[in-house]
XYZ file of C-alpha atoms in Angstrom:
370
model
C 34.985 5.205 -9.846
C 32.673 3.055 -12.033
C 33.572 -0.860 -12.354
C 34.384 -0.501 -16.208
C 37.176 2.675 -15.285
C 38.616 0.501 -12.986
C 39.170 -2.800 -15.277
C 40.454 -0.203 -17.600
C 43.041 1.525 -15.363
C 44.009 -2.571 -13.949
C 44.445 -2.894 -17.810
C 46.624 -0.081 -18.530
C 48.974 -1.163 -15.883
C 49.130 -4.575 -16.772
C 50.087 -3.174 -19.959
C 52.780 -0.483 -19.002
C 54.123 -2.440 -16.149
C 54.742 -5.335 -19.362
C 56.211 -3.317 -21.779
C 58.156 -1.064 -19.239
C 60.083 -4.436 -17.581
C 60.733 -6.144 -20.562
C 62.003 -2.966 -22.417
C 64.000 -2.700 -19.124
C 65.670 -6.139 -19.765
C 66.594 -5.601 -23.366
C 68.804 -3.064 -22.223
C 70.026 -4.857 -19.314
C 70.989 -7.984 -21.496
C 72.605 -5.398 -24.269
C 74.329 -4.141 -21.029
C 75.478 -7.572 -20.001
C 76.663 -8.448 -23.609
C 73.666 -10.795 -24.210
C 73.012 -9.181 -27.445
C 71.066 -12.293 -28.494
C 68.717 -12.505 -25.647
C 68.690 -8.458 -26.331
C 67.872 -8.714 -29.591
C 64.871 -11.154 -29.358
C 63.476 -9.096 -26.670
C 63.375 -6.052 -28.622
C 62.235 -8.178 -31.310
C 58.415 -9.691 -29.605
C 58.447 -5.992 -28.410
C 58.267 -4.573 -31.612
C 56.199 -7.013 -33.686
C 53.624 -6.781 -30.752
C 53.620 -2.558 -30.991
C 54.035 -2.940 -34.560
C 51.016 -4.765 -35.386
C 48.990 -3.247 -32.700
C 49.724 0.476 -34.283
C 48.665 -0.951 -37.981
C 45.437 -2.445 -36.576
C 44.391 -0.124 -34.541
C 44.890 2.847 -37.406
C 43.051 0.649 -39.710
C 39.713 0.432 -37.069
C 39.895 4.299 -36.595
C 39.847 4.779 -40.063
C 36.713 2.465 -40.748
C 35.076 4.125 -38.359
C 35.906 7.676 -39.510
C 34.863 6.220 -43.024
C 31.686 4.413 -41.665
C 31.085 8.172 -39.647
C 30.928 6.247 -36.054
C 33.569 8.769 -35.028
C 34.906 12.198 -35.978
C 37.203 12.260 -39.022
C 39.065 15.718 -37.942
C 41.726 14.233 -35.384
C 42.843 11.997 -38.739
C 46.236 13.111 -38.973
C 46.954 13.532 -35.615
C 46.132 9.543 -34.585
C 48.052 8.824 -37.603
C 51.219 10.388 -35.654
C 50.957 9.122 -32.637
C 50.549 5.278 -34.109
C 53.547 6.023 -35.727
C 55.781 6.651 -32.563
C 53.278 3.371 -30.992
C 51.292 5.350 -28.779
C 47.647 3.956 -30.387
C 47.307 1.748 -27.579
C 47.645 4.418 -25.209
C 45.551 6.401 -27.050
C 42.607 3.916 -27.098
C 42.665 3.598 -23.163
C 42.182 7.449 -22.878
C 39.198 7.422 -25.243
C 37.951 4.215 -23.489
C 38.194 6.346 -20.394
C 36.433 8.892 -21.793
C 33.741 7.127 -23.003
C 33.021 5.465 -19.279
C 32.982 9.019 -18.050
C 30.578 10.035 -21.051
C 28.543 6.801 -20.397
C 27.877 7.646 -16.586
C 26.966 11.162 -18.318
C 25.229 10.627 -20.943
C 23.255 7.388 -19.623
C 22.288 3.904 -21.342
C 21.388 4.633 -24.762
C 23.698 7.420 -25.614
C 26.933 6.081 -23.871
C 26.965 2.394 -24.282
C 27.383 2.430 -27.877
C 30.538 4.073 -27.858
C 31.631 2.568 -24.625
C 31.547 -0.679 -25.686
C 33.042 0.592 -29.251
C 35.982 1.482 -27.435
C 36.232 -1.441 -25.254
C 35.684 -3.782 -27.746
C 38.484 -2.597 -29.840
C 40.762 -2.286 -26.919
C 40.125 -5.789 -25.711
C 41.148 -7.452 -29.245
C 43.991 -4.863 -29.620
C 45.183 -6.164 -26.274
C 44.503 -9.801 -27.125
C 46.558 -9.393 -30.014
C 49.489 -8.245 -28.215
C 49.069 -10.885 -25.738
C 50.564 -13.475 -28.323
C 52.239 -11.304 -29.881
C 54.294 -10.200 -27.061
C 53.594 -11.623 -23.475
C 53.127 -14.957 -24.740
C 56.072 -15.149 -26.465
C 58.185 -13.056 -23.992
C 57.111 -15.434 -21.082
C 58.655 -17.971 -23.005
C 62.203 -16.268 -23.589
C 62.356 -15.280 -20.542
C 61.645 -18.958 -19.067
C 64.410 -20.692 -21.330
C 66.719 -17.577 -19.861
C 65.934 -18.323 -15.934
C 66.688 -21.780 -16.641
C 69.839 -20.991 -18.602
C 71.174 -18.430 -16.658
C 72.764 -19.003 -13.219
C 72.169 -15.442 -11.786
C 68.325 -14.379 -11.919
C 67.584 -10.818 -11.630
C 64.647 -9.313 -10.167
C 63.832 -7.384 -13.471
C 63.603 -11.258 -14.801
C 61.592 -11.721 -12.298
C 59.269 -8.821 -12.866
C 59.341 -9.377 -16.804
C 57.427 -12.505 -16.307
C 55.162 -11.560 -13.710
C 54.012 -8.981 -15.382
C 53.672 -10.745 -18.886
C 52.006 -13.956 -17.017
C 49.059 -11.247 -15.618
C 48.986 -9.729 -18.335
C 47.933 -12.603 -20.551
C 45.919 -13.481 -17.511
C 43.870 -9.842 -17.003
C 43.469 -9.947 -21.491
C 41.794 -13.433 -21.450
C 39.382 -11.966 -18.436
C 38.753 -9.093 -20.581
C 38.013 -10.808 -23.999
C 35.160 -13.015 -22.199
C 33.729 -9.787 -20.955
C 33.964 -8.581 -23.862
C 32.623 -11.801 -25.817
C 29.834 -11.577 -23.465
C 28.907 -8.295 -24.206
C 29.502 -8.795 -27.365
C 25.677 -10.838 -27.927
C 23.012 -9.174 -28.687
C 20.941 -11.246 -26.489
C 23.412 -10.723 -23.475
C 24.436 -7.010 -22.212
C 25.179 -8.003 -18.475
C 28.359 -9.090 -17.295
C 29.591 -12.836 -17.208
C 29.169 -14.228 -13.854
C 31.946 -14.903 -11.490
C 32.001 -19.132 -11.702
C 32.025 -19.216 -15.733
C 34.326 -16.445 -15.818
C 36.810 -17.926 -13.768
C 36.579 -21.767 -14.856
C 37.349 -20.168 -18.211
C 40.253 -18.539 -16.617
C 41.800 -21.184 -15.313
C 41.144 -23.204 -17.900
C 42.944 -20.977 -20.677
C 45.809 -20.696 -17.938
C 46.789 -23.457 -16.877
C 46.356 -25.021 -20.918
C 48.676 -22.064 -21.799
C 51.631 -22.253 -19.013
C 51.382 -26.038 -19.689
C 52.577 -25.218 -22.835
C 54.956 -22.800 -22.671
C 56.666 -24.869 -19.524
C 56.580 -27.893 -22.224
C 58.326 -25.286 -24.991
C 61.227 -23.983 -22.940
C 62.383 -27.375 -22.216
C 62.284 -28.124 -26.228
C 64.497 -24.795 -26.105
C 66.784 -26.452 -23.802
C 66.983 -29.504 -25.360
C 67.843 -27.920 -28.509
C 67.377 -24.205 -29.621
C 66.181 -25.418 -33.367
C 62.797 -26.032 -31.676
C 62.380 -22.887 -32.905
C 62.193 -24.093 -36.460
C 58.584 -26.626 -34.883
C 57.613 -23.308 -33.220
C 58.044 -21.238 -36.842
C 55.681 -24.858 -38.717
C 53.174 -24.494 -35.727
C 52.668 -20.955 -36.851
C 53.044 -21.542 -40.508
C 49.880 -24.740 -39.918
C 48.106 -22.134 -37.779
C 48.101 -19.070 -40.064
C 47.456 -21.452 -43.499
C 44.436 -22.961 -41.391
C 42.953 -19.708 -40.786
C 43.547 -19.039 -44.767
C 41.795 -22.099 -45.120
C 38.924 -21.277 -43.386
C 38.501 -18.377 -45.281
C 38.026 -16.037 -42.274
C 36.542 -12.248 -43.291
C 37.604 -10.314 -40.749
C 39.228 -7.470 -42.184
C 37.800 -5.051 -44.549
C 41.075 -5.059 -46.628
C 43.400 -7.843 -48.117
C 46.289 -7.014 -46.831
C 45.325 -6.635 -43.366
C 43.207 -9.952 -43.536
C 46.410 -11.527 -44.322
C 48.100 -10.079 -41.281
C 45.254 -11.000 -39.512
C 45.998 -14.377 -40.106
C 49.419 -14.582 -39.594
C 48.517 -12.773 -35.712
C 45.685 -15.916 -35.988
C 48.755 -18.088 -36.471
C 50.866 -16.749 -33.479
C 47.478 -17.405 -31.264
C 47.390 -20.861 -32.455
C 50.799 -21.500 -31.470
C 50.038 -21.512 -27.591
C 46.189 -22.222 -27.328
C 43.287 -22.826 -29.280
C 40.535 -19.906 -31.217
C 37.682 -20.651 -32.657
C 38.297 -18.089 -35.295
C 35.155 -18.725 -38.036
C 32.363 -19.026 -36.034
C 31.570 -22.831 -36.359
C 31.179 -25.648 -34.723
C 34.665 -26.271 -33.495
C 34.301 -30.012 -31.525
C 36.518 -31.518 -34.475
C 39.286 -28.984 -34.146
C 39.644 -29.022 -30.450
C 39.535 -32.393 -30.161
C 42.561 -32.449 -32.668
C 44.209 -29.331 -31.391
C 44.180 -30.356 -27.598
C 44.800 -34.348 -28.829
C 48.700 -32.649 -30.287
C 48.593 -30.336 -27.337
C 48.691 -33.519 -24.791
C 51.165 -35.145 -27.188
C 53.792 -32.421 -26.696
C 52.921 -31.597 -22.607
C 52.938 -35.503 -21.282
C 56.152 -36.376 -23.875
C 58.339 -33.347 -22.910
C 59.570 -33.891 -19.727
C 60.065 -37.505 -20.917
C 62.216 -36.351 -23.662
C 64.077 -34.576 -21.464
C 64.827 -37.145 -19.080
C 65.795 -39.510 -21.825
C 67.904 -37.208 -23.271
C 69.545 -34.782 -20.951
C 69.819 -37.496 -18.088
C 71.705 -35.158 -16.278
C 69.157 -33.102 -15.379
C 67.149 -35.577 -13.353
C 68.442 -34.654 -10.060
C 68.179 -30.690 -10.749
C 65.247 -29.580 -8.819
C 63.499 -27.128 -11.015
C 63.558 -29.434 -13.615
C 61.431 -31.501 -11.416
C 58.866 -28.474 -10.373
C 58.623 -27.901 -14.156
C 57.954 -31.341 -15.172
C 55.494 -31.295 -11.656
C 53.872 -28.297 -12.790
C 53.170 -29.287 -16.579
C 51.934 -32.646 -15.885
C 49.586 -31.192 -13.053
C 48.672 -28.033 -15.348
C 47.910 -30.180 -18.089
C 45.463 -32.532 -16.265
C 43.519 -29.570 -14.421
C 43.304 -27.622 -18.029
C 42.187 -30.616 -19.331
C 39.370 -31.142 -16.596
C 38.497 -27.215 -16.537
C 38.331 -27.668 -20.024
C 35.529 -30.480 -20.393
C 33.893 -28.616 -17.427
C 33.372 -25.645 -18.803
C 32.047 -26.635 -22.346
C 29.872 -29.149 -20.724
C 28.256 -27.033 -17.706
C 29.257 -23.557 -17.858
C 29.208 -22.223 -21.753
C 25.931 -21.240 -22.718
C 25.530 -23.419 -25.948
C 22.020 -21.290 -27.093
C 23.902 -18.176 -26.709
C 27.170 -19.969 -28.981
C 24.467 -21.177 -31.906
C 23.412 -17.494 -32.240
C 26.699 -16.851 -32.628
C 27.498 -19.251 -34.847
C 24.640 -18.276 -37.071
C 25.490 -14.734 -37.187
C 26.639 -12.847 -40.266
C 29.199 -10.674 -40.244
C 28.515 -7.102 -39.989
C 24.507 -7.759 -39.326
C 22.484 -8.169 -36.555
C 18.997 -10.009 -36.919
C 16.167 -7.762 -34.749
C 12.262 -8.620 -34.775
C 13.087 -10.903 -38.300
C 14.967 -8.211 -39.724
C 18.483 -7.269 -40.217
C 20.336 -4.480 -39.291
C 23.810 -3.263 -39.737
C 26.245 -3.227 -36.278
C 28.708 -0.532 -35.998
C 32.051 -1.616 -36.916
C 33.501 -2.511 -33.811
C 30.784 -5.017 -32.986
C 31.266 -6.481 -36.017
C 35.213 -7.206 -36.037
C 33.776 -8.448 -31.967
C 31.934 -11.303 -33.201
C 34.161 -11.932 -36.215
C 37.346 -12.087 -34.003
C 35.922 -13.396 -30.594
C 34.394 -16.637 -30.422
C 33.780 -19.087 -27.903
């Protein structure tokens, strides 16, 4: 089994395993007369599959339309993304494509294996805000609100905390294969600073928004402006990823939901400004949390998982932080970033001239920056 079948299969799972226990629980809580917990989880389920299914329909018809892929099986994708199976559908053709690769060879197969791939690994980026992110987060403020934890609770959020974990392993591959100037695979020590990094920022977070939720559940209405300033920042910015208006604008409301629990460089610039300003608020909410909560729930001091949670942001916080400075100051390959940056969308620049990319690399280095 090659090493790109196997991330994909790992993926799959992550995937199933994450919609499978959390579908489980929506149920269970519709069982147990939580119809509010119920509902919500139904609810990140759905967006998540929802905007998934429109995405992905929308790639496989620019590349029918831009002849990267056969046009006959139209109507037949167009069913099965309308009972949510495009995902699904995506991992068999990326497993195809491995098995045509080792076939085929280089030239023939790589093309359309990283096609696939590429596709997949936004797809499933998207759906890891859209759904894992936000599930991890329901099903936090539950544990802590609920005196009996199941194991399906328990499952729910190990699965959605690997899942976001095994997505933001495959976008760097991805990003990295992504440059024309860089086929190979990351290596292990960027790869997994990065990791870490993105982590630990992101459970920081989260930790930080369930307690909000406990102090008061209309944090929800600063969770609804975080996504409002994140998606009218990415209107501001203009970005072009999306050959059609309507889906841009989707595009940046899913932008939005990203910005909500880490930071994108989602235009291709120089982005030192925006993460200083974006992790600046970030520390403002992690390091004043737990305070808040001590100030005003006073009760809780001598609970002791309000403790590990206050333990555990503080100490995320500081080693995202410091994974964070290491890894833009050592580990990211700045030449390889300025190419990047200089790119323009949909063209690649070869021997001084430019040439068109096939769509998937282009919606790559439109979506996926570092």
């Amino acid at each position: 089994m090659s090493y790109f079948c196997s991330l994909t299969l790992v993926g799959l799972f992550m995937y199933l395993g994450d919609i499978g226990t959390d579908t489980a629980l929506v149920f269970t809580y519709f069982h147990e007369e939580h119809y509010v917990w119920s509902g919500l989880t139904a609810l990140f389920i759905i967006t998540g599959l929802t905007v998934n299914q429109i995405f992905s329909y929308a790639w496989f018809l620019e590349d029918m339309h831009k002849n990267v892929m056969d046009s006959k099986p139209k109507r037949w994708y167009l069913v099965l993304h309308i009972f949510g199976m495009g995902i699904l559908l995506r991992y068999v053709r990326a497993l195809m494509s491995q098995n045509g690769y080792l076939k085929k060879g280089y030239e023939e197969g790589s093309s359309k294996l990283f096609s696939d791939t590429a596709d997949l690994s936004m797809l499933k980026l998207f759906e890891t805000f859209l759904e894992s992110a936000p599930q991890l987060l329901l099903q936090l403020y539950v544990h802590q609100n609920h005196e009996e934890w199941s194991v399906l609770q328990y499952m729910s959020m190990v699965f959605s905390f690997f899942n976001l974990a095994w997505s933001l392993v495959d976008y760097r591959i991805c990003l990295r294969k992504s440059l024309p100037q860089s086929r190979e695979l990351p290596s292990a020590l960027p790869t997994t600073v990065y990791l870490l990094y993105k982590l630990f920022t992101i459970t920081s977070l989260i930790l930080s928004y369930s307690l909000l939720l406990i102090l008061s559940v209309y944090s929800t209405v600063g969770f609804t402006s975080l996504w409002l300033l994140g998606t009218i920042r990415a209107h501001h910015l203009k970005t072009n990823f999306c050959s059609s208006g309507v889906l841009e604008l989707l595009y940046r409301g899913v932008i939005g939901a990203v910005l909500v629990f880490t930071f994108f460089n989602v235009k291709g610039q120089d982005t030192k400004r925006d993460m200083t300003v974006y992790y600046f608020f970030w520390t403002v909410i992690n390091f004043s949390t737990p305070l808040l909560m001590f100030f005003l729930k006073p009760e809780l001091k001598t609970i002791t998982i309000f403790l590990v949670v206050s333990g555990v942001i503080y100490g995320g916080s500081l080693l995202g932080l410091i994974l964070l400075v290491l890894y833009y100051r050592f580990l990211h390959s700045k030449q390889e970033a300025k190419k990047q940056y200089d790119e323009v969308d949909g063209l690649e620049n070869v021997d001084g001239q430019e040439k068109e990319t096939t769509p998937s690399t282009r919606r790559t280095r439109e979506f996926i920056k570092p």
